[in-house]
Short mmCIF file of N, CA and C in Angstrom, two decimals:
data_model
loop_
_atom_site.label_atom_id
_atom_site.label_comp_id
_atom_site.label_asym_id
_atom_site.label_seq_id
_atom_site.Cartn_x
_atom_site.Cartn_y
_atom_site.Cartn_z
N MET A 556 118.60 166.32 54.95
CA MET A 556 118.82 166.50 53.24
C MET A 556 117.72 166.15 52.72
N GLN A 557 117.13 166.69 51.91
CA GLN A 557 115.85 166.33 51.25
C GLN A 557 116.26 165.83 49.60
N ILE A 558 115.67 164.89 49.09
CA ILE A 558 115.79 164.40 47.61
C ILE A 558 114.43 164.24 47.00
N TYR A 559 114.35 164.87 45.89
CA TYR A 559 113.21 164.41 45.07
C TYR A 559 113.24 163.26 44.27
N GLN A 560 112.42 162.36 44.28
CA GLN A 560 112.44 161.31 43.17
C GLN A 560 111.20 161.21 42.64
N THR A 561 110.78 161.37 41.54
CA THR A 561 109.59 161.23 40.65
C THR A 561 108.74 161.86 41.41
N GLY A 562 108.62 163.15 41.84
CA GLY A 562 107.82 164.03 42.40
C GLY A 562 107.48 163.63 43.89
N HIS A 563 108.29 162.95 44.45
CA HIS A 563 108.03 162.56 46.15
C HIS A 563 109.03 163.25 46.89
N LEU A 564 109.18 163.50 47.99
CA LEU A 564 109.97 164.07 48.81
C LEU A 564 110.58 162.92 49.79
N LEU A 565 111.91 162.55 49.65
CA LEU A 565 112.49 161.57 50.47
C LEU A 565 113.53 161.73 51.48
N ASN A 566 113.49 161.43 52.47
CA ASN A 566 114.50 161.89 53.44
C ASN A 566 115.77 160.87 53.19
N ARG A 567 116.80 161.23 53.95
CA ARG A 567 118.17 160.35 53.64
C ARG A 567 117.90 158.88 53.98
N LYS A 568 117.14 158.65 55.22
CA LYS A 568 117.02 157.43 55.93
C LYS A 568 116.25 156.58 54.81
N GLN A 569 115.52 157.13 53.94
CA GLN A 569 114.85 156.36 52.96
C GLN A 569 115.39 155.65 52.01
N ARG A 570 116.49 156.22 51.32
CA ARG A 570 117.29 156.16 50.35
C ARG A 570 117.97 154.64 50.22
N GLY A 571 118.17 153.85 51.04
CA GLY A 571 118.91 152.77 51.25
C GLY A 571 120.20 152.92 51.27
N TYR A 572 120.97 151.76 51.17
CA TYR A 572 122.58 151.73 51.34
C TYR A 572 123.16 152.05 49.69
N THR A 573 124.56 152.64 49.94
CA THR A 573 125.19 153.05 48.60
C THR A 573 126.08 151.70 48.55
N LEU A 574 126.58 151.71 47.22
CA LEU A 574 127.36 150.52 46.73
C LEU A 574 128.62 150.45 47.52
N ILE A 575 129.28 151.61 48.13
CA ILE A 575 130.44 151.53 48.84
C ILE A 575 130.07 150.84 50.25
N GLU A 576 129.06 151.17 50.90
CA GLU A 576 128.60 150.63 52.01
C GLU A 576 128.28 148.91 51.83
N VAL A 577 127.88 148.64 50.82
CA VAL A 577 127.64 147.29 50.65
C VAL A 577 128.73 146.58 50.50
N LEU A 578 129.76 146.95 49.62
CA LEU A 578 131.20 146.49 49.42
C LEU A 578 131.77 146.63 50.86
N VAL A 579 132.01 147.32 51.54
CA VAL A 579 132.75 147.19 52.70
C VAL A 579 132.05 146.29 53.86
N THR A 580 130.84 146.25 53.99
CA THR A 580 130.14 145.14 54.99
C THR A 580 130.29 143.70 54.15
N VAL A 581 130.26 143.43 52.64
CA VAL A 581 130.57 142.02 52.46
C VAL A 581 131.99 141.84 52.51
N THR A 582 132.92 142.73 52.42
CA THR A 582 134.44 142.71 52.61
C THR A 582 134.80 142.06 54.19
N VAL A 583 133.92 142.71 54.97
CA VAL A 583 134.20 142.51 56.52
C VAL A 583 133.73 140.97 56.87
N MET A 584 132.52 140.80 56.07
CA MET A 584 131.88 139.68 56.48
C MET A 584 132.86 138.69 56.16
N ALA A 585 133.66 138.48 54.75
CA ALA A 585 134.40 137.65 54.14
C ALA A 585 135.70 137.63 54.79
N LEU A 586 136.36 138.65 55.46
CA LEU A 586 137.52 138.61 56.21
C LEU A 586 137.12 137.85 57.54
N VAL A 587 135.83 138.07 58.25
CA VAL A 587 135.72 137.31 59.44
C VAL A 587 135.36 135.83 59.07
N SER A 588 134.95 135.45 58.24
CA SER A 588 134.53 134.14 58.09
C SER A 588 135.71 133.40 57.54
N GLY A 589 136.71 133.80 57.06
CA GLY A 589 137.98 133.41 56.47
C GLY A 589 138.66 133.19 57.64
N ALA A 590 138.80 133.90 58.75
CA ALA A 590 139.61 133.75 60.00
C ALA A 590 138.82 132.66 60.77
N MET A 591 137.55 132.57 60.73
CA MET A 591 136.97 131.34 61.55
C MET A 591 137.34 130.03 60.80
N VAL A 592 137.30 130.08 59.59
CA VAL A 592 137.81 128.71 59.12
C VAL A 592 138.97 128.22 59.29
N SER A 593 140.00 129.40 59.01
CA SER A 593 141.49 129.15 59.33
C SER A 593 141.61 128.61 61.11
N ALA A 594 140.79 129.39 61.86
CA ALA A 594 140.94 128.53 63.16
C ALA A 594 140.37 127.30 63.57
N GLY A 595 139.43 127.17 62.90
CA GLY A 595 138.82 125.66 62.46
C GLY A 595 139.66 124.65 61.98
N VAL A 596 140.57 124.95 60.89
CA VAL A 596 141.34 124.02 60.36
C VAL A 596 142.60 123.73 61.40
N ARG A 597 142.96 124.70 62.30
CA ARG A 597 144.05 124.65 63.17
C ARG A 597 143.51 123.70 64.38
N SER A 598 142.36 123.93 64.60
CA SER A 598 141.45 123.16 65.77
C SER A 598 141.68 121.55 65.35
N ASN A 599 141.23 121.48 64.25
CA ASN A 599 141.05 120.22 63.56
C ASN A 599 142.34 119.47 63.82
N ASP A 600 143.34 119.89 63.18
CA ASP A 600 144.89 119.44 63.29
C ASP A 600 145.20 119.00 64.72
N ARG A 601 144.90 120.02 65.65
CA ARG A 601 145.08 119.46 67.00
C ARG A 601 144.48 118.26 67.44
N LEU A 602 142.95 118.28 67.00
CA LEU A 602 142.08 117.06 67.51
C LEU A 602 142.68 115.96 66.94
N LYS A 603 143.03 115.97 65.46
CA LYS A 603 143.57 114.85 64.95
C LYS A 603 144.89 114.12 65.60
N ILE A 604 145.84 114.98 65.75
CA ILE A 604 147.06 114.86 66.45
C ILE A 604 146.77 114.20 67.93
N ARG A 605 145.85 114.80 68.65
CA ARG A 605 145.56 114.65 70.06
C ARG A 605 145.28 112.92 69.83
N ARG A 606 144.36 112.76 69.11
CA ARG A 606 143.36 111.30 68.70
C ARG A 606 144.89 110.21 68.42
N ALA A 607 145.51 110.96 67.45
CA ALA A 607 146.61 109.71 67.06
C ALA A 607 147.60 109.60 68.04
N VAL A 608 147.98 110.39 68.87
CA VAL A 608 149.07 110.44 69.79
C VAL A 608 148.44 109.39 71.14
N GLN A 609 147.16 109.84 71.38
CA GLN A 609 146.72 108.95 72.25
C GLN A 609 146.63 107.41 72.09
N ASP A 610 145.81 107.28 70.99
CA ASP A 610 145.89 105.79 70.20
C ASP A 610 147.24 105.19 70.24
N LEU A 611 148.21 105.69 69.64
CA LEU A 611 149.39 105.28 69.73
C LEU A 611 150.17 105.20 71.26
N ALA A 612 150.07 106.00 71.98
CA ALA A 612 150.48 105.71 73.26
C ALA A 612 149.81 104.54 74.00
N ALA A 613 148.38 104.59 73.99
CA ALA A 613 147.84 103.27 74.48
C ALA A 613 148.32 102.02 73.73
N LEU A 614 148.78 102.00 72.47
CA LEU A 614 148.99 100.87 71.86
C LEU A 614 150.68 100.52 72.41
N LEU A 615 151.27 101.40 72.65
CA LEU A 615 152.59 101.19 73.03
C LEU A 615 152.30 100.71 74.53
N ASP A 616 151.67 101.10 75.32
CA ASP A 616 151.80 100.93 76.86
C ASP A 616 151.18 99.29 76.74
N SER A 617 150.04 99.01 75.93
CA SER A 617 149.44 97.64 75.67
C SER A 617 150.76 96.73 75.43
N GLU A 618 151.52 97.13 74.26
CA GLU A 618 152.65 96.05 73.90
C GLU A 618 153.54 95.77 75.13
N GLN A 619 153.76 96.82 75.91
CA GLN A 619 155.01 96.89 77.03
C GLN A 619 154.30 95.85 78.11
N ARG A 620 152.99 95.80 78.26
CA ARG A 620 152.07 95.02 79.34
C ARG A 620 152.49 93.62 78.86
N HIS A 621 152.07 93.54 77.44
CA HIS A 621 152.18 92.37 76.67
C HIS A 621 153.45 91.47 76.89
N ALA A 622 154.38 92.35 76.75
CA ALA A 622 155.74 91.64 76.90
C ALA A 622 155.97 91.16 78.41
N ARG A 623 155.60 91.86 79.39
CA ARG A 623 155.66 91.63 80.77
C ARG A 623 154.91 90.30 81.17
N PHE A 624 153.57 90.11 80.70
CA PHE A 624 152.84 89.19 81.10
C PHE A 624 153.13 87.63 80.35
N SER A 625 153.67 87.99 78.91
CA SER A 625 153.94 86.81 78.13
C SER A 625 155.23 86.35 78.40
N GLY A 626 156.10 86.99 78.94
CA GLY A 626 157.39 86.73 79.07
C GLY A 626 158.33 86.71 77.80
N ALA A 627 158.02 87.21 76.77
CA ALA A 627 158.73 87.25 75.47
C ALA A 627 158.78 88.54 75.05
N VAL A 628 159.95 88.83 74.32
CA VAL A 628 160.00 90.42 73.47
C VAL A 628 159.01 90.58 72.63
N GLN A 629 158.57 91.75 72.73
CA GLN A 629 157.59 92.27 71.86
C GLN A 629 158.12 93.51 70.92
N THR A 630 158.16 93.18 69.62
CA THR A 630 158.71 94.08 68.78
C THR A 630 158.01 94.84 67.82
N ILE A 631 158.01 95.96 67.74
CA ILE A 631 156.87 96.88 66.83
C ILE A 631 157.93 97.62 65.86
N GLU A 632 157.58 97.75 64.79
CA GLU A 632 158.30 98.59 63.75
C GLU A 632 157.58 99.69 63.38
N LEU A 633 157.96 100.92 63.17
CA LEU A 633 157.68 102.25 62.80
C LEU A 633 158.07 102.50 61.51
N ILE A 634 157.11 102.42 60.45
CA ILE A 634 157.70 102.50 59.02
C ILE A 634 156.60 103.73 58.40
N GLY A 635 157.17 104.88 58.26
CA GLY A 635 156.41 105.98 57.82
C GLY A 635 155.42 106.16 58.75
N ASN A 636 153.88 106.22 58.52
CA ASN A 636 152.83 106.42 59.29
C ASN A 636 152.24 105.04 59.93
N GLN A 637 152.81 103.88 59.63
CA GLN A 637 152.33 102.78 60.17
C GLN A 637 153.07 101.90 61.14
N LEU A 638 152.45 101.44 62.05
CA LEU A 638 153.27 100.42 62.82
C LEU A 638 152.83 98.88 62.62
N TYR A 639 154.01 98.23 62.70
CA TYR A 639 153.92 96.79 62.07
C TYR A 639 154.36 95.79 63.47
N LYS A 640 153.76 94.56 63.63
CA LYS A 640 154.18 93.83 64.34
C LYS A 640 154.30 92.31 64.01
N SER A 641 155.24 91.66 63.80
CA SER A 641 155.57 90.49 62.87
C SER A 641 155.08 90.44 61.58
N GLY A 642 155.44 91.74 60.89
CA GLY A 642 155.00 91.96 59.53
C GLY A 642 153.50 92.46 59.41
N GLU A 643 152.68 92.50 60.46
CA GLU A 643 151.28 92.74 60.19
C GLU A 643 151.10 94.10 60.71
N ASP A 644 150.41 94.67 59.72
CA ASP A 644 149.75 96.30 60.04
C ASP A 644 148.84 96.27 61.14
N ILE A 645 149.52 96.82 62.33
CA ILE A 645 148.39 96.97 63.51
C ILE A 645 147.98 98.36 63.93
N PHE A 646 148.59 99.55 63.33
CA PHE A 646 148.13 100.63 63.45
C PHE A 646 148.46 101.47 62.57
N GLU A 647 147.61 102.64 61.92
CA GLU A 647 148.04 103.49 61.10
C GLU A 647 147.59 104.78 61.42
N ILE A 648 148.47 105.66 61.13
CA ILE A 648 148.14 107.17 61.59
C ILE A 648 147.89 107.61 60.19
N PRO A 649 146.70 109.03 60.50
CA PRO A 649 146.42 109.54 58.98
C PRO A 649 147.88 110.34 58.39
N ALA A 650 147.31 110.17 57.03
CA ALA A 650 148.34 110.50 56.06
C ALA A 650 148.68 112.30 56.34
N THR A 651 147.72 112.90 56.73
CA THR A 651 148.16 114.22 57.05
C THR A 651 149.22 114.79 58.30
N ILE A 652 149.23 113.63 59.01
CA ILE A 652 149.90 113.72 60.18
C ILE A 652 151.50 113.10 60.06
N ASP A 653 152.35 113.73 60.38
CA ASP A 653 153.87 113.19 60.13
C ASP A 653 154.38 112.61 61.37
N VAL A 654 155.06 111.43 61.16
CA VAL A 654 155.54 110.69 62.36
C VAL A 654 156.87 110.30 61.85
N SER A 655 157.81 110.72 62.78
CA SER A 655 159.30 110.08 62.67
C SER A 655 159.58 109.55 64.27
N ALA A 656 160.64 108.88 64.13
CA ALA A 656 161.10 108.53 65.48
C ALA A 656 162.87 109.16 65.57
N LYS A 657 163.00 109.43 66.79
CA LYS A 657 164.47 109.77 66.83
C LYS A 657 165.00 109.06 67.86
N ALA A 658 166.38 108.61 67.58
CA ALA A 658 167.01 107.46 68.32
C ALA A 658 168.67 107.94 68.19
N GLU A 659 169.16 108.26 69.33
CA GLU A 659 170.49 108.37 69.50
C GLU A 659 170.89 109.48 68.45
N ASP A 660 170.02 110.70 68.54
CA ASP A 660 170.22 111.89 67.60
C ASP A 660 170.03 111.94 66.32
N GLN A 661 169.40 110.61 65.67
CA GLN A 661 169.12 110.41 64.40
C GLN A 661 167.58 110.35 64.05
N VAL A 662 167.12 111.08 63.41
CA VAL A 662 165.66 111.09 62.92
C VAL A 662 165.54 110.30 61.83
N SER A 663 164.62 109.22 61.85
CA SER A 663 164.32 108.41 60.79
C SER A 663 162.66 108.19 60.65
N ARG A 664 162.35 107.74 59.47
CA ARG A 664 160.85 107.10 59.43
C ARG A 664 160.67 105.66 59.72
N VAL A 665 161.79 105.04 59.95
CA VAL A 665 161.88 103.47 60.25
C VAL A 665 162.43 103.24 61.48
N GLN A 666 161.99 102.71 62.34
CA GLN A 666 162.40 102.61 63.89
C GLN A 666 162.10 101.32 64.28
N ARG A 667 162.81 100.47 65.22
CA ARG A 667 162.30 99.34 66.03
C ARG A 667 161.95 99.69 67.63
N ILE A 668 160.80 99.27 68.06
CA ILE A 668 160.70 99.34 69.29
C ILE A 668 160.46 98.19 70.13
N GLU A 669 161.37 97.60 71.03
CA GLU A 669 161.40 96.49 71.31
C GLU A 669 160.94 96.33 72.70
N PHE A 670 160.17 95.78 73.46
CA PHE A 670 159.62 95.71 74.90
C PHE A 670 159.93 94.15 75.55
N TYR A 671 160.79 94.53 76.53
CA TYR A 671 161.37 93.42 77.05
C TYR A 671 160.56 92.85 78.43
N PRO A 672 160.58 91.42 78.82
CA PRO A 672 159.50 90.93 79.89
C PRO A 672 160.06 91.68 81.04
N ASP A 673 161.36 91.93 81.32
CA ASP A 673 161.64 92.78 82.61
C ASP A 673 161.14 94.20 82.92
N GLY A 674 160.52 94.76 81.76
CA GLY A 674 159.52 95.84 81.86
C GLY A 674 160.54 96.91 81.10
N SER A 675 161.93 96.54 80.64
CA SER A 675 162.74 97.73 79.98
C SER A 675 162.36 97.80 78.47
N VAL A 676 162.79 98.74 77.98
CA VAL A 676 162.48 99.08 76.54
C VAL A 676 163.60 99.58 75.82
N HIS A 677 163.62 99.04 74.47
CA HIS A 677 164.64 99.85 73.69
C HIS A 677 163.64 100.65 72.64
N ALA A 678 163.61 102.01 72.69
CA ALA A 678 162.59 102.59 71.97
C ALA A 678 163.02 103.92 71.68
N PRO A 679 162.99 104.60 70.45
CA PRO A 679 163.21 105.86 70.24
C PRO A 679 162.19 106.94 70.78
N VAL A 680 162.17 108.11 70.79
CA VAL A 680 161.42 109.34 70.89
C VAL A 680 160.53 109.28 69.56
N ILE A 681 159.22 108.92 69.60
CA ILE A 681 158.36 109.05 68.36
C ILE A 681 157.90 110.68 68.50
N ILE A 682 158.07 111.32 67.26
CA ILE A 682 157.59 112.82 67.15
C ILE A 682 156.56 112.75 66.16
N VAL A 683 155.41 113.26 66.45
CA VAL A 683 153.96 113.24 65.85
C VAL A 683 153.80 114.80 65.55
N SER A 684 153.58 115.30 64.28
CA SER A 684 153.52 116.44 64.08
C SER A 684 152.49 116.64 62.98
N ALA A 685 151.82 117.74 62.81
CA ALA A 685 151.15 118.33 61.66
C ALA A 685 151.04 119.93 61.61
N ASN A 686 151.36 120.70 60.54
CA ASN A 686 151.33 122.22 60.83
C ASN A 686 152.19 122.55 61.77
N SER A 687 151.43 123.58 62.78
CA SER A 687 152.56 123.82 63.86
C SER A 687 152.13 123.02 64.99
N VAL A 688 151.58 122.07 65.02
CA VAL A 688 151.42 121.20 66.18
C VAL A 688 152.44 120.36 66.20
N LEU A 689 153.26 120.09 67.72
CA LEU A 689 154.21 119.05 67.80
C LEU A 689 153.95 118.24 69.11
N LYS A 690 154.00 117.07 68.76
CA LYS A 690 153.94 116.14 70.25
C LYS A 690 154.95 115.22 70.06
N GLU A 691 155.75 114.74 71.26
CA GLU A 691 156.81 113.60 71.39
C GLU A 691 156.30 112.66 72.26
N ILE A 692 156.36 111.42 71.81
CA ILE A 692 156.23 110.31 72.77
C ILE A 692 157.45 109.72 73.18
N ARG A 693 157.60 109.53 74.47
CA ARG A 693 158.77 109.31 75.05
C ARG A 693 158.48 107.75 75.89
N ILE A 694 159.40 106.99 75.69
CA ILE A 694 159.00 105.75 76.43
C ILE A 694 160.37 105.24 77.32
N GLY A 695 160.10 105.57 78.73
CA GLY A 695 160.98 105.16 79.64
C GLY A 695 162.02 103.97 79.61
N ALA A 696 163.43 104.02 79.47
CA ALA A 696 164.16 102.89 78.88
C ALA A 696 163.95 101.80 80.16
N LEU A 697 164.07 102.13 81.32
CA LEU A 697 163.88 101.11 82.44
C LEU A 697 162.66 100.71 82.73
N SER A 698 161.76 102.00 82.85
CA SER A 698 160.37 101.67 83.20
C SER A 698 159.33 101.29 82.37
N GLY A 699 159.81 101.47 81.04
CA GLY A 699 158.63 101.39 80.21
C GLY A 699 157.39 102.40 80.26
N GLN A 700 157.43 103.26 80.85
CA GLN A 700 156.47 104.14 81.05
C GLN A 700 156.22 104.89 79.87
N VAL A 701 155.01 105.26 79.29
CA VAL A 701 154.84 105.86 78.00
C VAL A 701 154.74 107.50 78.53
N GLN A 702 155.23 108.36 78.04
CA GLN A 702 154.76 109.91 78.42
C GLN A 702 154.67 110.81 77.12
N VAL A 703 153.85 111.56 77.14
CA VAL A 703 153.43 112.31 76.06
C VAL A 703 153.65 113.86 76.28
N THR A 704 154.54 114.51 75.57
CA THR A 704 154.80 116.18 76.05
C THR A 704 153.70 116.81 75.51
N THR A 705 153.85 118.04 75.92
CA THR A 705 152.66 119.01 75.64
C THR A 705 152.85 119.50 74.12
N ASP A 706 151.95 120.37 73.75
CA ASP A 706 152.41 121.26 72.48
C ASP A 706 153.66 122.12 72.42
N ALA A 707 154.20 121.98 71.40
CA ALA A 707 155.52 122.70 71.23
C ALA A 707 155.21 123.56 69.87
N GLN A 708 154.97 124.86 69.78
CA GLN A 708 154.82 125.42 68.73
C GLN A 708 155.69 126.57 68.34
#
């Protein structure tokens, strides 16, 4: 197809893009970038939860060992997103992550975790979640072993 423009003969290839072509291209680029941002946010939630759960599990394991070596009961309280020991804040979980504890089929945001010198533990299941990511921290009642479940979505 040939088009005349101010006395010059132009081929279709020399005309450029139409408005529709530009709009479709921009729309597709916006959709792809939006999907990438959404995936990045979900991945970021997973990393935050993984880090919080690892830190929390390490702290609980440390307190369990401390009870064995000191010969004294070690008590930690979970209140909201913070852990306290003897009224002192020892660990804070980011506000974007929800933490609760389940003991005897009751979910609560306030729980006590007691580590005994013989290695036994009175502890709830600690549930850590954000958006669609969920992890549970279980502490064995007799062994005191800290176990973390895999993601449940």
